[in-house]
Structures are given as C-alpha cells and as structure tokens.
PDB file of C-alpha atoms in Angstrom:
ATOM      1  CA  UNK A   1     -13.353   3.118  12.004  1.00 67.00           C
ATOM      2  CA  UNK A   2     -10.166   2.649  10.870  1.00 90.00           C
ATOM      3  CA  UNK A   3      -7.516   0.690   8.243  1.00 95.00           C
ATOM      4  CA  UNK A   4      -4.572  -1.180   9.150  1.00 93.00           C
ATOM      5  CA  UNK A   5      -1.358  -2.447   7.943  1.00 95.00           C
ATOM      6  CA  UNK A   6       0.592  -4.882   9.456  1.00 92.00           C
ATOM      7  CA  UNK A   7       4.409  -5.819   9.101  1.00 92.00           C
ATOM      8  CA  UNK A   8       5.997  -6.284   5.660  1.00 90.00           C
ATOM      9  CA  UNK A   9       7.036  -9.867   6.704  1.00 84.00           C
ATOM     10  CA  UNK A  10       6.070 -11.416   3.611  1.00 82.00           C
ATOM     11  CA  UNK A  11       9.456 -11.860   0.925  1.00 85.00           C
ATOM     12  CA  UNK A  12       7.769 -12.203  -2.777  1.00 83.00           C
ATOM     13  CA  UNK A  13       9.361 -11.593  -6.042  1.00 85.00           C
ATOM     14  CA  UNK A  14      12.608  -9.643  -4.347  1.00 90.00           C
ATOM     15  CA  UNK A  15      10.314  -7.705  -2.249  1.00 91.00           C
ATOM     16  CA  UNK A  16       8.642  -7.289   1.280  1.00 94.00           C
ATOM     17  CA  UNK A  17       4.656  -7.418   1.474  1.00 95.00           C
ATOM     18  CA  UNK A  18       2.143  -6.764   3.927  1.00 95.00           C
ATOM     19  CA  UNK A  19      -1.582  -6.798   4.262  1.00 92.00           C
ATOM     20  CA  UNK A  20      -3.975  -3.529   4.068  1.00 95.00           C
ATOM     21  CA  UNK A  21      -6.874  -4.077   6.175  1.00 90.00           C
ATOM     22  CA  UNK A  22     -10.000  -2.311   7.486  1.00 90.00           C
ATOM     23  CA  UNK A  23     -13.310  -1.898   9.721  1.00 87.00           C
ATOM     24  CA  UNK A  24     -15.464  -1.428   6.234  1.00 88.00           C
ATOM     25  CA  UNK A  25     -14.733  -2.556   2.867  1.00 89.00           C
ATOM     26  CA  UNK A  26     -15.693   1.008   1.962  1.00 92.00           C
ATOM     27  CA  UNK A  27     -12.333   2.318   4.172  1.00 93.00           C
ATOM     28  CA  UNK A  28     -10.449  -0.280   2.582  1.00 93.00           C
ATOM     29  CA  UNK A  29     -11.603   0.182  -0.491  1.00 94.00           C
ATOM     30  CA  UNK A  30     -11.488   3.954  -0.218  1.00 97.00           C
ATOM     31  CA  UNK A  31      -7.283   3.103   0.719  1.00 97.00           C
ATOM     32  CA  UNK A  32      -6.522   1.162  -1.790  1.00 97.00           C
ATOM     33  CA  UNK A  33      -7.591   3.654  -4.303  1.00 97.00           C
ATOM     34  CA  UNK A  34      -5.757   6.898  -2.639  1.00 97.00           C
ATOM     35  CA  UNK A  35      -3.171   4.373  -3.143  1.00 98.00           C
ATOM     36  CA  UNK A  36      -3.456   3.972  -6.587  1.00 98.00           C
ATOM     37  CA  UNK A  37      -4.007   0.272  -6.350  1.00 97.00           C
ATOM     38  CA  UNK A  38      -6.862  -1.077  -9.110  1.00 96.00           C
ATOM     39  CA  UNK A  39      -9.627  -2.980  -7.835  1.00 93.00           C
ATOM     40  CA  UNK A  40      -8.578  -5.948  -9.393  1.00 94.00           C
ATOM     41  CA  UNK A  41      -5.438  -6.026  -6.685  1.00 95.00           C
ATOM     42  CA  UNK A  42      -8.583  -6.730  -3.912  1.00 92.00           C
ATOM     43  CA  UNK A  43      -7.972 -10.286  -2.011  1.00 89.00           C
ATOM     44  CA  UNK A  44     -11.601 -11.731  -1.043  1.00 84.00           C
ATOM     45  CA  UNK A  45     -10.141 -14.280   0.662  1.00 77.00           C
ATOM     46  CA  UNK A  46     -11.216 -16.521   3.268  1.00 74.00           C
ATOM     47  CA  UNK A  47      -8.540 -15.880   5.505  1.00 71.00           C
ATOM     48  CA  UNK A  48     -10.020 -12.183   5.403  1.00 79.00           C
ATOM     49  CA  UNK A  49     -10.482  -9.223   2.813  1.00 84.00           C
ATOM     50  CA  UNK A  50      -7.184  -7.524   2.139  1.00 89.00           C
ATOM     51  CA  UNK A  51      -4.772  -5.513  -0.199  1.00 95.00           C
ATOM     52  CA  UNK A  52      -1.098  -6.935  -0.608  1.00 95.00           C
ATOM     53  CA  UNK A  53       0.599  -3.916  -0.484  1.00 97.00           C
ATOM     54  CA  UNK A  54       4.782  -3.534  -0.906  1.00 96.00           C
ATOM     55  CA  UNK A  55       6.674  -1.703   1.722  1.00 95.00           C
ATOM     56  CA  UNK A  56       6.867   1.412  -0.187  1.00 96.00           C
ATOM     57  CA  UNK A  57       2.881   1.439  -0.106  1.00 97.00           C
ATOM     58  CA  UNK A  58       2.291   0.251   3.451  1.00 97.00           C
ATOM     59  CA  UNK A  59       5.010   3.623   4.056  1.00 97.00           C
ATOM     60  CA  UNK A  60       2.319   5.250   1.764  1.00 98.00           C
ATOM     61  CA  UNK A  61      -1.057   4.020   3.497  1.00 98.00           C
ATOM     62  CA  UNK A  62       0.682   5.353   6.915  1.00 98.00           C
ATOM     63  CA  UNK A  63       1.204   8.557   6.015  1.00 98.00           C
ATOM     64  CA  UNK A  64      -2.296   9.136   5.037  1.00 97.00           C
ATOM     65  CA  UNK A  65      -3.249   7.755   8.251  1.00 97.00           C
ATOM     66  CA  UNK A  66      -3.481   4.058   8.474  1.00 97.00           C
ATOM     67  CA  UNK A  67      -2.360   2.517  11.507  1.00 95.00           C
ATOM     68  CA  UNK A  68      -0.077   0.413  11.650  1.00 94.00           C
ATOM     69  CA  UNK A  69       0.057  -2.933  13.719  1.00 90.00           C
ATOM     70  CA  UNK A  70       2.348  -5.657  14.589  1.00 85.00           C
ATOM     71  CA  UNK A  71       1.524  -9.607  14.384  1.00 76.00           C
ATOM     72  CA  UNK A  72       4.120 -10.094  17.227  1.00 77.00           C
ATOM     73  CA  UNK A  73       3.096  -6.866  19.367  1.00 81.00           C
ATOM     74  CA  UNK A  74      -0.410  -6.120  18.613  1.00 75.00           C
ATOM     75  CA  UNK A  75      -1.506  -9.845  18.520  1.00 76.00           C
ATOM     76  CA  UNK A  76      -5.239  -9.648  20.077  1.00 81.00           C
ATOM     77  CA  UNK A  77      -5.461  -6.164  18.136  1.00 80.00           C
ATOM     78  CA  UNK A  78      -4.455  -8.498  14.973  1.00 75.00           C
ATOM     79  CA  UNK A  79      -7.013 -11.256  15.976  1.00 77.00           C
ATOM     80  CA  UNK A  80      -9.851  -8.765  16.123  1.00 80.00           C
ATOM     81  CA  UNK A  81      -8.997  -7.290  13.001  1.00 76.00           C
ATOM     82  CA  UNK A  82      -8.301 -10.225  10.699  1.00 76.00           C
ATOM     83  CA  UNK A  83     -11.815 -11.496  12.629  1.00 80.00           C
ATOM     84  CA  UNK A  84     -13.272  -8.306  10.986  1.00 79.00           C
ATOM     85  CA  UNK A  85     -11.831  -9.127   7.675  1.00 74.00           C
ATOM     86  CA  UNK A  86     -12.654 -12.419   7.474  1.00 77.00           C
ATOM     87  CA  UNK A  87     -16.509 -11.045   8.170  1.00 81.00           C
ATOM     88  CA  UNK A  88     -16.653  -8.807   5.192  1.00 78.00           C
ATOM     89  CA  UNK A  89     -15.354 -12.202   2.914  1.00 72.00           C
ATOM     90  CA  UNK A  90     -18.499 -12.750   0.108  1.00 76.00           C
ATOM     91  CA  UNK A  91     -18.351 -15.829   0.804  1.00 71.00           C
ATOM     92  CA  UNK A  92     -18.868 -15.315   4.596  1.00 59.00           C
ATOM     93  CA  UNK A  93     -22.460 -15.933   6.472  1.00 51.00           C
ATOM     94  CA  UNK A  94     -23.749 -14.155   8.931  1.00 47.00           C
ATOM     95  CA  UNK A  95     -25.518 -15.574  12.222  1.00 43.00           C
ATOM     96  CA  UNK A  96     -29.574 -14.801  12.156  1.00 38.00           C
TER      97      UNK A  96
END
C-alpha cells in the first residue's frame, strides 16, 4: 500500500499544485494529516479522492515517503492509481 503524488503541473493563485493520492483513504488520510492539511482540504471527487497539495507539500509528502509519479512517465502507473481513487469516491458503486 502506498500514497502518491504526481507533478505540480497545476498553476493556481501564483502557485504550482499537485494531487496526493493513495491505495486506502486511511493512507491518504493518514498523509494529509502528517501534513498538517485539515480534513476539510479532502477532494471526494468523481474524477478520484485526492488532496491538492502545493509544491512545498508534495516536497513534504516525499520525504516522509510518498512516491512520487509522473503523468507523462508513469502513465499506466497513473491510470491504475487515479482508477483506485476514483473507487474510494462516496459516490462510487461497487459491482455485486
């Protein structure tokens, strides 16, 4: 089990973002607060369950021991995961 960060690609408000991701809520969860992100900063989106996190905390979430990947390198890596996130959306069903 792991969490994930991918590129800081995103340009908002003067600064680069990127997504925190994870194989369990409970690891992503569990980053985001060694991160000293609140709760309330949790994306339960659709497109997958995620942190935005700034460059300064993706250099953060790396150094106690996410992994980093790349959307232009790590692409089928990046499907899986985002696949993974988008499973643990509340909204999401699951297959009987």
């Amino acid at each position: 089990m792991s969490v994930y960060v991918d590129d800081p690609v995103t340009l908002w408000r003067g600064q680069r973002w990127a997504h925190l991701m994870a194989d369990t809520l409970d690891e992503l969860h569990g980053m985001a607060a060694r991160l000293g992100m609140p709760r309330r900063a949790f994306q339960d989106k659709r497109s997958g369950a995620h942190y935005d996190v700034t460059e300064a905390l993706r250099d953060e979430a790396l150094r106690l021991g996410a992994v980093a990947i790349s959307r232009h390198r790590d692409r089928e890596q990046v499907r899986a995961i985002i696949r993974v996130a988008r499973s643990q959306w509340s909204g999401a069903t699951t297959a009987p």
